[in-house]
Tab-separated table of C-alpha atoms in Angstrom:
chain	number	residue	atom	x	y	z
A	1	MET	CA	68.907	56.836	125.175
A	2	LYS	CA	69.713	57.597	121.956
A	3	LYS	CA	73.322	55.530	119.988
A	4	LEU	CA	75.671	57.639	119.548
A	5	PRO	CA	76.654	58.214	115.704
A	6	ILE	CA	79.719	57.382	115.310
A	7	GLY	CA	81.196	56.553	112.444
A	8	ILE	CA	77.437	58.187	110.542
A	9	SER	CA	77.670	60.333	107.531
A	10	THR	CA	73.845	58.931	106.494
A	11	LEU	CA	71.057	60.220	107.487
A	12	ARG	CA	68.482	57.174	106.879
A	13	LYS	CA	70.906	54.945	108.838
A	14	ILE	CA	71.350	57.319	112.171
A	15	LYS	CA	67.472	58.010	111.641
A	16	GLU	CA	67.003	53.096	111.443
A	17	ASN	CA	69.726	53.122	114.122
A	18	ASN	CA	68.102	55.077	116.986
A	19	CYS	CA	71.381	57.325	116.594
A	20	VAL	CA	71.357	61.340	118.207
A	21	TYR	CA	70.815	63.426	115.201
A	22	ILE	CA	71.069	66.806	115.404
A	23	ASP	CA	68.125	68.549	113.454
A	24	LYS	CA	69.925	71.160	110.455
A	25	THR	CA	66.869	70.876	108.216
A	26	LYS	CA	66.034	74.682	108.971
A	27	ILE	CA	69.356	75.017	107.639
A	28	ALA	CA	68.611	72.957	104.650
A	29	LEU	CA	65.054	74.729	103.583
A	30	LYS	CA	66.580	78.454	103.911
A	31	LEU	CA	69.387	76.669	101.344
A	32	ILE	CA	67.317	75.265	99.400
A	33	GLU	CA	64.535	78.347	98.928
A	34	ASN	CA	67.004	81.234	98.840
A	35	GLY	CA	68.973	80.303	95.905
A	36	SER	CA	70.849	76.929	93.634
A	37	TYR	CA	74.621	77.403	94.148
A	38	TYR	CA	76.958	76.609	97.326
A	39	PHE	CA	80.161	76.443	98.504
A	40	LEU	CA	80.998	75.551	101.898
A	41	SER	CA	84.620	75.228	104.038
A	42	ARG	CA	84.581	73.295	107.136
A	43	PRO	CA	87.716	70.930	108.591
A	44	ARG	CA	88.099	67.714	108.807
A	45	ARG	CA	85.127	65.555	110.354
A	46	PHE	CA	82.849	68.530	110.383
A	47	GLY	CA	79.663	66.520	109.104
A	48	LYS	CA	80.287	67.765	105.943
A	49	THR	CA	79.431	64.590	104.469
A	50	LEU	CA	76.287	64.144	106.795
A	51	PHE	CA	74.857	67.697	105.450
A	52	LEU	CA	75.423	66.317	102.215
A	53	ASP	CA	73.567	63.098	103.011
A	54	THR	CA	70.870	65.240	103.985
A	55	LEU	CA	70.251	67.572	101.044
A	56	LYS	CA	71.107	64.093	98.825
A	57	GLU	CA	67.524	62.886	100.706
A	58	ILE	CA	65.622	65.568	100.722
A	59	PHE	CA	65.791	66.323	96.964
A	60	SER	CA	65.358	62.196	96.476
A	61	GLY	CA	62.054	63.002	97.434
A	62	ASN	CA	62.053	60.717	100.927
A	63	LYS	CA	59.883	62.756	103.192
A	64	GLU	CA	59.321	59.197	105.730
A	65	LEU	CA	62.550	59.855	106.557
A	66	PHE	CA	62.353	63.688	108.224
A	67	LYS	CA	59.269	62.827	110.263
A	68	GLY	CA	60.010	64.212	113.596
A	69	LEU	CA	62.368	67.305	111.866
A	70	TYR	CA	61.882	70.979	111.274
A	71	ILE	CA	61.688	70.775	106.671
A	72	TYR	CA	59.135	67.657	107.136
A	73	ASP	CA	55.374	69.317	107.137
A	74	LYS	CA	56.906	72.939	105.350
A	75	HIS	CA	58.802	71.186	102.169
A	76	ASP	CA	56.876	69.476	99.016
A	77	PHE	CA	59.998	67.083	98.219
A	78	LYS	CA	59.248	67.063	94.927
A	79	LYS	CA	62.375	64.037	93.309
A	80	TYR	CA	64.853	65.045	91.457
A	81	PRO	CA	67.852	63.290	89.766
A	82	VAL	CA	70.592	63.514	92.209
A	83	ILE	CA	74.840	63.708	91.261
A	84	HIS	CA	76.706	62.328	93.944
A	85	ILE	CA	80.607	63.305	93.634
A	86	SER	CA	82.793	62.523	96.396
A	87	PHE	CA	86.870	61.838	96.809
A	88	GLY	CA	86.647	61.452	100.141
A	89	SER	CA	87.859	57.800	100.294
A	90	GLY	CA	90.858	56.876	98.612
A	91	GLY	CA	94.116	58.174	97.399
A	92	ILE	CA	94.943	59.940	93.671
A	93	LYS	CA	98.295	60.351	93.197
A	94	ASP	CA	98.162	62.029	89.148
A	95	ALA	CA	95.854	63.302	86.476
A	96	THR	CA	95.018	59.814	85.142
A	97	THR	CA	94.082	58.444	88.305
A	98	LEU	CA	91.874	61.730	89.069
A	99	ASN	CA	90.291	60.918	85.942
A	100	SER	CA	89.792	57.046	86.283
A	101	ARG	CA	88.279	58.046	90.067
A	102	ILE	CA	86.035	60.329	88.169
A	103	LYS	CA	84.895	58.115	85.428
A	104	GLU	CA	83.929	54.861	88.185
A	105	ILE	CA	81.990	58.134	90.212
A	106	LEU	CA	79.544	58.669	87.277
A	107	GLU	CA	79.402	54.936	87.273
A	108	GLU	CA	77.833	54.657	89.754
A	109	ASN	CA	75.568	57.835	89.464
A	110	CYS	CA	74.429	56.292	86.419
A	111	LEU	CA	73.269	52.797	87.826
A	112	LEU	CA	71.629	55.070	90.233
A	113	LEU	CA	69.886	56.682	88.487
A	114	SER	CA	69.014	54.056	85.882
A	115	ILE	CA	70.630	55.691	83.434
A	116	ASP	CA	73.668	54.718	80.219
A	117	MET	CA	77.158	54.947	80.572
A	118	PRO	CA	77.499	57.720	78.115
A	119	THR	CA	81.218	57.759	76.223
A	120	SER	CA	83.186	60.750	75.435
A	121	GLU	CA	87.598	61.907	75.021
A	122	THR	CA	86.867	64.248	78.090
A	123	ILE	CA	85.630	63.383	81.427
A	124	GLY	CA	84.115	67.365	81.370
A	125	GLY	CA	82.401	65.820	78.672
A	126	LEU	CA	81.555	62.535	79.694
A	127	PHE	CA	80.281	64.553	82.992
A	128	LYS	CA	77.879	66.981	80.879
A	129	LYS	CA	75.980	63.830	78.915
A	130	VAL	CA	75.673	61.604	82.778
A	131	ILE	CA	73.222	65.185	83.507
A	132	LEU	CA	71.706	65.351	80.104
A	133	GLN	CA	70.689	62.289	80.337
A	134	ALA	CA	69.997	62.403	83.456
A	135	MET	CA	67.674	64.928	82.827
A	136	LYS	CA	65.925	63.964	80.227
A	137	ARG	CA	65.197	60.029	82.005
A	138	HIS	CA	63.396	62.058	84.162
A	139	GLY	CA	62.524	64.671	83.577
A	140	GLU	CA	63.725	66.926	86.201
A	141	ARG	CA	66.476	69.113	85.976
A	142	VAL	CA	69.407	67.826	88.110
A	143	VAL	CA	71.023	68.436	91.540
A	144	ILE	CA	75.201	67.900	92.182
A	145	LEU	CA	76.521	67.027	95.721
A	146	ILE	CA	80.039	67.523	95.418
A	147	ASP	CA	82.681	66.022	98.987
A	148	GLU	CA	85.971	66.790	99.141
A	149	TYR	CA	86.459	69.223	96.277
A	150	ASP	CA	89.662	69.253	97.003
A	151	LYS	CA	91.066	66.390	98.090
A	152	PRO	CA	92.530	65.172	95.072
A	153	ILE	CA	94.969	68.869	95.068
A	154	LEU	CA	95.454	68.648	99.004
A	155	ASP	CA	96.849	64.946	98.374
A	156	ASN	CA	99.463	66.296	96.900
A	157	ILE	CA	99.974	70.228	97.894
A	158	GLU	CA	103.722	68.932	98.650
A	159	ASP	CA	104.586	68.353	95.214
A	160	SER	CA	103.360	71.146	93.013
A	161	LYS	CA	103.524	69.881	89.331
A	162	ARG	CA	101.512	67.706	90.329
A	163	ALA	CA	99.217	69.611	92.811
A	164	LYS	CA	98.541	72.070	89.200
A	165	GLU	CA	98.264	69.128	87.056
A	166	ILE	CA	94.819	68.293	89.448
A	167	ARG	CA	93.534	71.152	89.427
A	168	GLU	CA	94.022	72.057	85.412
A	169	GLU	CA	91.700	68.528	85.619
A	170	LEU	CA	89.654	69.407	88.117
A	171	LYS	CA	88.610	73.085	87.172
A	172	ASN	CA	88.258	71.428	83.490
A	173	PHE	CA	85.321	69.123	85.530
A	174	TYR	CA	83.880	71.556	86.897
A	175	SER	CA	83.006	73.984	84.326
A	176	VAL	CA	80.726	71.900	83.046
A	177	ILE	CA	78.776	72.662	86.221
A	178	LYS	CA	78.718	76.592	84.539
A	179	ASP	CA	77.893	75.859	80.638
A	180	SER	CA	74.550	72.878	81.483
A	181	ASP	CA	73.264	75.627	84.405
A	182	PRO	CA	69.594	75.388	81.716
A	183	TYR	CA	69.484	71.616	83.774
A	184	ILE	CA	70.519	72.055	86.342
A	185	GLU	CA	68.486	72.424	90.301
A	186	PHE	CA	70.723	72.749	92.950
A	187	VAL	CA	74.181	73.102	93.783
A	188	PHE	CA	76.126	72.188	96.587
A	189	ILE	CA	80.313	71.789	97.330
A	190	THR	CA	82.006	70.969	99.902
A	191	GLY	CA	85.047	70.486	101.106
A	192	VAL	CA	89.125	71.692	103.159
A	193	SER	CA	90.915	74.214	102.398
A	194	LYS	CA	88.792	77.156	100.191
A	195	PHE	CA	91.389	78.103	96.641
A	196	SER	CA	90.282	80.591	94.958
A	197	LYS	CA	87.400	80.863	92.727
A	198	VAL	CA	89.859	81.939	89.424
A	199	SER	CA	91.723	78.879	89.890
A	200	LEU	CA	89.483	76.623	89.978
A	201	PHE	CA	86.239	78.051	89.574
A	202	SER	CA	86.633	80.406	86.764
A	203	GLY	CA	82.942	81.346	85.507
A	204	LEU	CA	81.054	80.162	87.914
A	205	ASN	CA	80.360	83.465	89.575
A	206	ASN	CA	77.014	82.527	91.008
A	207	LEU	CA	78.603	80.388	92.904
A	208	ASN	CA	77.449	81.301	96.894
A	209	ASP	CA	80.362	80.389	99.613
A	210	ILE	CA	78.701	80.454	102.492
A	211	THR	CA	81.643	79.712	104.390
A	212	ILE	CA	81.705	83.159	107.253
A	213	ASP	CA	78.167	83.346	106.543
A	214	LYS	CA	76.245	85.428	109.953
A	215	LYS	CA	73.095	82.542	109.045
A	216	TYR	CA	75.459	79.686	108.095
A	217	ALA	CA	77.824	79.750	110.843
A	218	THR	CA	76.030	76.646	112.464
A	219	ILE	CA	75.710	74.329	109.651
A	220	CYS	CA	77.807	71.911	110.688
A	221	GLY	CA	79.084	71.394	114.116
A	222	TYR	CA	76.954	71.228	117.595
A	223	THR	CA	76.547	74.294	119.888
A	224	GLN	CA	75.581	74.526	122.796
A	225	LYS	CA	72.316	73.978	123.267
A	226	ASP	CA	72.423	70.719	121.500
A	227	LEU	CA	74.702	69.724	123.920
A	228	GLU	CA	72.491	70.688	126.339
A	229	THR	CA	69.046	69.400	125.010
A	230	GLU	CA	69.876	66.598	122.494
A	231	PHE	CA	73.214	64.628	124.841
A	232	ALA	CA	71.624	65.537	127.789
A	233	GLU	CA	71.611	62.621	129.126
A	234	HIS	CA	75.214	61.079	127.537
A	235	LEU	CA	76.122	64.164	129.991
A	236	LYS	CA	74.319	64.383	132.460
A	237	GLY	CA	76.528	66.059	135.695
A	238	GLN	CA	79.491	66.830	133.309
A	239	ASP	CA	81.358	69.508	134.023
A	240	PHE	CA	80.025	71.998	131.015
A	241	GLU	CA	82.703	74.999	131.051
A	242	LYS	CA	85.484	72.364	130.708
A	243	ILE	CA	83.719	71.240	127.998
A	244	LYS	CA	83.429	74.200	125.865
A	245	LYS	CA	87.383	75.163	127.470
A	246	TRP	CA	88.504	71.701	125.415
A	247	TYR	CA	86.235	71.200	122.241
A	248	ASN	CA	84.139	74.592	121.903
A	249	GLY	CA	85.316	77.869	119.958
A	250	TYR	CA	84.962	77.593	116.829
A	251	ARG	CA	83.869	80.157	114.702
A	252	TRP	CA	82.863	81.831	111.586
A	253	LEU	CA	80.606	84.955	112.575
A	254	GLY	CA	78.141	83.693	114.204
A	255	GLU	CA	77.003	82.129	117.189
A	256	SER	CA	80.807	78.752	118.051
A	257	VAL	CA	80.548	75.499	117.620
A	258	TYR	CA	81.497	71.719	118.793
A	259	ASN	CA	83.247	70.049	116.533
A	260	PRO	CA	80.902	66.731	116.282
A	261	PHE	CA	83.999	63.519	116.371
A	262	ASP	CA	85.088	65.238	119.643
A	263	ILE	CA	82.099	65.654	121.101
A	264	LEU	CA	81.046	62.056	119.986
A	265	LEU	CA	84.455	60.044	121.339
A	266	PHE	CA	84.321	62.084	124.011
A	267	ILE	CA	80.860	60.292	125.375
A	268	SER	CA	82.033	56.668	124.193
A	269	LYS	CA	85.338	57.540	126.038
A	270	GLY	CA	83.660	57.752	129.226
A	271	CYS	CA	83.500	61.161	128.820
A	272	GLU	CA	87.762	61.204	129.480
A	273	PHE	CA	89.361	64.016	128.234
A	274	GLY	CA	91.658	64.126	124.874
A	275	ASN	CA	92.694	65.214	121.064
A	276	TYR	CA	90.858	62.510	119.854
A	277	TRP	CA	90.429	65.337	116.554
A	278	PHE	CA	93.749	65.947	116.969
A	279	SER	CA	95.345	62.677	116.662
A	280	THR	CA	92.677	61.660	113.618
A	281	ALA	CA	94.893	63.375	111.337
A	282	THR	CA	99.053	64.825	112.186
A	283	PRO	CA	98.667	68.485	110.735
A	284	THR	CA	103.226	67.629	109.030
A	285	PHE	CA	101.729	69.499	106.016
A	286	LEU	CA	101.316	72.592	108.569
A	287	LEU	CA	104.365	72.279	110.221
A	288	LYS	CA	106.384	71.887	107.444
A	289	MET	CA	105.344	75.306	106.325
A	290	ILE	CA	106.639	76.776	108.760
A	291	GLU	CA	109.905	75.670	108.927
A	292	LYS	CA	109.237	75.647	105.545
A	293	ASN	CA	108.161	79.971	106.039
A	294	ARG	CA	110.117	79.948	109.380
A	295	TYR	CA	106.855	81.658	110.305
A	296	HIS	CA	107.316	83.172	113.534
A	297	LEU	CA	104.743	81.442	116.764
A	298	PRO	CA	103.736	84.258	119.036
A	299	ASN	CA	102.591	85.918	114.897
A	300	LEU	CA	99.930	83.674	116.700
A	301	GLU	CA	98.480	86.422	119.066
A	302	ARG	CA	97.998	88.585	116.594
A	303	ALA	CA	96.760	87.212	112.982
A	304	VAL	CA	94.077	89.497	110.870
A	305	LYS	CA	93.372	88.870	107.459
A	306	ASP	CA	91.364	90.697	105.363
A	307	TYR	CA	88.497	89.187	102.951
A	308	ARG	CA	90.165	88.921	100.642
A	309	MET	CA	93.186	86.921	101.834
A	310	LEU	CA	90.603	84.067	102.870
A	311	ASP	CA	90.211	84.161	100.093
A	312	SER	CA	93.228	83.439	97.873
A	313	PHE	CA	94.274	79.956	98.856
A	314	ASP	CA	95.798	78.488	96.177
A	315	VAL	CA	99.175	75.711	95.180
A	316	ASP	CA	100.917	78.625	94.372
A	317	ASN	CA	100.183	81.186	97.212
A	318	ILE	CA	99.437	79.343	100.309
A	319	ASP	CA	100.308	81.505	103.621
A	320	VAL	CA	100.295	79.856	106.561
A	321	GLU	CA	98.227	81.391	109.115
A	322	VAL	CA	95.197	81.223	106.300
A	323	LEU	CA	96.327	77.476	106.325
A	324	MET	CA	96.078	76.783	109.756
A	325	TRP	CA	92.078	78.434	110.076
A	326	GLN	CA	90.929	76.308	106.393
A	327	THR	CA	91.954	72.739	108.371
A	328	GLY	CA	90.233	73.541	111.460
A	329	TYR	CA	93.383	75.337	113.089
A	330	LEU	CA	92.384	78.379	114.050
A	331	THR	CA	89.231	80.242	113.386
A	332	ILE	CA	87.528	83.393	113.527
A	333	ALA	CA	87.223	85.554	116.827
A	334	LYS	CA	86.556	88.023	116.003
A	335	GLU	CA	85.493	90.656	113.881
A	336	GLU	CA	85.941	94.140	112.793
A	337	LYS	CA	84.272	96.602	110.065
A	338	THR	CA	86.940	99.409	107.803
A	339	VAL	CA	86.771	101.271	105.662
A	340	ARG	CA	88.737	98.815	102.860
A	341	GLY	CA	86.556	96.226	103.638
A	342	MET	CA	86.381	92.893	106.949
A	343	PHE	CA	89.782	91.898	108.951
A	344	TYR	CA	89.356	89.030	110.931
A	345	TYR	CA	90.450	87.783	114.084
A	346	LEU	CA	92.175	84.824	113.867
A	347	ASP	CA	92.918	82.364	117.419
A	348	ILE	CA	93.447	79.058	118.592
A	349	PRO	CA	89.524	77.849	118.692
A	350	ASN	CA	90.429	75.668	121.999
A	351	TYR	CA	92.071	74.058	124.435
A	352	GLU	CA	92.534	69.830	122.608
A	353	VAL	CA	93.333	73.048	119.078
A	354	GLU	CA	96.861	74.182	122.015
A	355	LEU	CA	97.982	71.079	123.670
A	356	SER	CA	98.568	69.368	120.759
A	357	LEU	CA	98.981	71.665	118.223
A	358	PHE	CA	101.854	72.338	119.915
A	359	GLY	CA	102.848	70.225	121.088
A	360	SER	CA	103.028	68.723	117.559
A	361	ILE	CA	104.853	71.979	116.408
A	362	ALA	CA	107.457	71.696	119.382
A	363	ASP	CA	108.543	67.978	117.904
A	364	TYR	CA	109.011	68.601	114.977
A	365	ILE	CA	110.945	71.823	114.482
A	366	THR	CA	112.614	71.178	117.071
A	367	LYS	CA	112.831	67.347	116.178
A	368	SER	CA	112.646	65.726	119.793
A	369	HIS	CA	110.087	63.049	120.955
A	370	ASN	CA	110.965	64.143	124.329
A	371	SER	CA	109.438	67.811	124.394
A	372	ALA	CA	106.592	66.737	126.758
A	373	ILE	CA	109.080	65.477	129.483
A	374	ILE	CA	111.275	68.557	129.185
A	375	SER	CA	107.405	70.651	128.458
A	376	ASN	CA	106.766	69.185	131.968
A	377	ASN	CA	109.529	69.873	133.456
A	378	LEU	CA	110.138	73.338	132.457
A	379	TYR	CA	106.249	73.920	133.877
A	380	LEU	CA	107.149	72.090	137.099
A	381	SER	CA	109.796	74.470	137.552
A	382	LEU	CA	108.662	77.776	136.986
A	383	LEU	CA	105.091	76.582	139.037
A	384	ASN	CA	107.250	75.769	142.521
A	385	LYS	CA	109.877	79.043	142.009
A	386	ASN	CA	112.869	76.596	141.223
A	387	LEU	CA	114.739	78.902	138.796
A	388	ASP	CA	118.572	77.217	139.385
A	389	MET	CA	116.146	73.803	137.945
A	390	PHE	CA	114.752	76.407	135.175
A	391	MET	CA	118.381	77.930	134.199
A	392	GLN	CA	118.925	73.561	133.701
A	393	GLU	CA	115.882	72.376	131.603
A	394	LEU	CA	116.127	75.344	129.203
A	395	LYS	CA	119.791	74.624	127.620
A	396	SER	CA	119.142	71.489	128.135
A	397	LEU	CA	116.545	71.950	125.827
A	398	TYR	CA	118.173	74.084	123.280
A	399	ALA	CA	121.488	71.621	123.659
A	400	SER	CA	119.497	69.279	122.801
A	401	ILE	CA	118.178	71.041	118.605
A	402	PRO	CA	119.863	68.903	116.171
A	403	TYR	CA	122.647	70.817	114.583
A	404	ASN	CA	121.287	70.377	110.817
A	405	ASN	CA	118.371	72.564	112.457
A	406	PHE	CA	120.399	75.734	112.438
A	407	THR	CA	122.317	74.257	108.568
A	408	GLY	CA	120.650	76.201	105.509
A	409	GLU	CA	119.499	79.718	106.895
A	410	LYS	CA	116.191	77.667	107.239
A	411	LEU	CA	117.091	79.647	110.899
A	412	TYR	CA	118.558	83.615	109.876
A	413	GLU	CA	116.193	85.062	112.646
A	414	TYR	CA	118.093	83.007	115.865
A	415	GLU	CA	116.315	85.059	118.146
A	416	GLY	CA	113.545	84.745	116.294
A	417	TYR	CA	113.633	80.746	116.589
A	418	TYR	CA	114.675	81.090	120.065
A	419	VAL	CA	111.625	82.562	120.870
A	420	SER	CA	109.219	79.829	119.192
A	421	VAL	CA	110.777	77.566	120.393
A	422	PHE	CA	109.745	78.419	124.224
A	423	TYR	CA	106.604	79.616	122.775
A	424	ALA	CA	105.530	76.116	121.445
A	425	TYR	CA	107.477	74.578	124.233
A	426	MET	CA	104.848	76.901	127.064
A	427	LYS	CA	102.237	75.997	124.836
A	428	ALA	CA	101.772	72.794	124.628
A	429	LEU	CA	101.666	72.837	128.560
A	430	GLY	CA	98.830	75.183	128.176
A	431	VAL	CA	100.128	78.368	130.376
A	432	ASP	CA	98.198	81.685	130.729
A	433	LEU	CA	101.620	83.124	127.870
A	434	ILE	CA	101.095	85.969	126.143
A	435	ALA	CA	103.888	86.797	123.518
A	436	GLU	CA	105.136	90.137	122.521
A	437	ASP	CA	103.549	91.490	124.995
A	438	VAL	CA	102.590	95.371	124.307
A	439	THR	CA	103.833	98.046	126.672
A	440	ASN	CA	103.588	101.049	126.912
A	441	LYS	CA	107.814	101.590	126.632
A	442	GLY	CA	107.551	98.744	123.741
A	443	ARG	CA	106.946	94.491	123.335
A	444	ILE	CA	108.381	91.659	125.890
A	445	ASP	CA	108.575	88.824	124.248
A	446	ILE	CA	106.941	86.660	126.760
A	447	THR	CA	105.352	86.730	130.195
A	448	LEU	CA	104.047	84.214	131.129
A	449	LYS	CA	101.212	83.664	134.121
A	450	PHE	CA	100.257	81.548	136.965
A	451	ASP	CA	98.644	82.040	140.454
A	452	ASP	CA	101.006	84.086	142.470
A	453	VAL	CA	103.432	84.644	139.891
A	454	ILE	CA	105.091	86.455	136.790
A	455	TYR	CA	107.771	85.966	134.582
A	456	ILE	CA	109.084	88.410	132.847
A	457	ILE	CA	111.267	87.093	129.859
A	458	GLU	CA	113.722	88.840	126.926
A	459	PHE	CA	115.677	86.924	124.027
A	460	LYS	CA	118.390	88.642	123.057
A	461	GLU	CA	121.435	87.337	120.929
A	462	ASP	CA	125.451	88.093	121.620
A	463	GLY	CA	125.223	88.879	124.828
A	464	LYS	CA	122.589	92.490	124.364
A	465	GLY	CA	121.870	92.164	127.855
A	466	ALA	CA	118.449	90.983	128.031
A	467	LEU	CA	117.534	91.634	131.189
A	468	ASN	CA	119.330	95.075	131.318
A	469	GLN	CA	116.078	95.664	128.550
A	470	ILE	CA	113.547	94.872	130.119
A	471	LYS	CA	114.872	96.943	133.443
A	472	GLU	CA	116.012	99.760	131.371
A	473	LYS	CA	111.870	99.789	129.200
A	474	LYS	CA	110.321	98.800	132.673
A	475	TYR	CA	108.895	96.366	131.113
A	476	TYR	CA	107.626	95.021	134.538
A	477	GLU	CA	105.422	98.059	135.585
A	478	LYS	CA	101.924	96.665	133.893
A	479	TYR	CA	102.219	94.365	136.756
A	480	LEU	CA	102.948	95.599	139.458
A	481	SER	CA	99.221	96.020	140.698
A	482	GLU	CA	98.778	92.329	140.214
A	483	GLU	CA	100.252	91.864	143.868
A	484	LYS	CA	101.900	88.885	143.002
A	485	GLU	CA	106.337	88.231	142.531
A	486	ILE	CA	107.625	89.023	139.945
A	487	TYR	CA	110.612	87.574	138.042
A	488	LEU	CA	112.245	88.752	135.771
A	489	ILE	CA	115.060	86.706	133.277
A	490	GLY	CA	117.023	87.431	130.740
A	491	ILE	CA	118.117	84.995	128.088
A	492	GLU	CA	121.275	85.650	125.756
A	493	PHE	CA	122.238	82.614	123.778
A	494	ASP	CA	125.695	82.651	121.298
A	495	LYS	CA	124.374	81.952	118.279
A	496	ASN	CA	128.128	79.936	116.879
A	497	GLU	CA	127.924	77.735	120.099
A	498	ARG	CA	123.856	77.057	119.360
A	499	ASN	CA	123.140	77.544	122.645
A	500	ILE	CA	122.222	79.340	125.783
A	501	ASN	CA	125.255	81.313	126.811
A	502	ASN	CA	123.717	83.277	130.208
A	503	ILE	CA	120.790	83.514	131.749
A	504	LEU	CA	119.937	86.141	134.283
A	505	ILE	CA	116.661	86.516	136.555
A	506	GLU	CA	115.676	88.921	139.363
A	507	LYS	CA	113.073	88.838	141.904
A	508	LEU	CA	110.875	92.998	141.743
A	509	ILE	CA	111.928	93.905	144.785
A	510	HIS	CA	108.278	96.384	145.107
């Protein structure tokens, strides 16, 4: 049985240690044969660095390393000088440390390329000279591979002024690629975010963005076939449908894929289900953006973006849903071609992300560390139809929210806030929940569905008749055919007291 390549991001080490390697060289060959300049955005820990290393080995002419792989007898393995730039390690706090880091990276490349480190007054000038000297020394055009191109900006994204300064330095640095086109054979740039070309790659009009491209949908990640073949021994006797529910679902128009980190950790932990990918980094900035933008969480049920919106990410233009998509907390569930271009419907990719993300959101927006206990109690009360317990737990939940959550006009839409809190707590448990459930007479705030019971829930402020609205508009009619018990729940709250002042519950007789 082959070893698991946990923490290994170089092809040579994977092969030398007899680790499982998912062959991506067919895709690599397609890229090489069909173009020269590429950009790819994928979430963290998705295999971008390994793919870049695979390209490096191909262009370094190391044919024997590819024995047994698709590309082995289909490519000439001509050797080119490779400049490999990665901002993956270390933290960059300002433009000065960025420039120092770039110098270190270029010095490392000069050493590997057997050329002298040139001198220049600017980082861009230095980069240009390294490209020229590499070509002169080796007699071939240069291959440039850039990993984590955006990390210096993302590390400082909460400080807009500093992030802009770093962005401008990077923009000047990357502009060298355009000016050096006659000396370049191939370019591949990858990172997590998808900054607009205008803000970072101005002038690089020939940069082919393959982030949303059906042909390259599986360039990173594991497919279902990979699990059933390459990992067959490791996953013998396991429930593949459950694994798929937990870890599959990432989609960039083509076949959906698994996050490699999740699968490797899942196997190494004795096939125990857990939030392995999510737990490696708390999405603090995303949580702050959700709060700052007063984002109404049920909107995630119908997040739709056109292709321009997915391309418009920048320091001054951060859309919560686009941020969630780029960072892996949302994925493209389906696409629709219209007269105005492509529209993309976004959704949570899988069970791991759903449970973990909404658990973190529940903790953050309520400033509570007891969300798991409260969520579980709410769940049990609804599962067991113990509605007295439900009312008690719900009042305790909102009463526990700190006063300062209601100050500074953060919660100018009180109903939206109360619904968002409840939504997050329920989604953190994986409950079958429909937010803003459409009927022919309006939208239900939240519908919860269990095996034998349905709860139709409406939120209103200051005695505006939540239960009466459910009954008057007959929101329950669409569920009468399901032969389940139906409970109508009207939740009314007092914005001055900052808590629920009335919960009315009726069991529908049908």
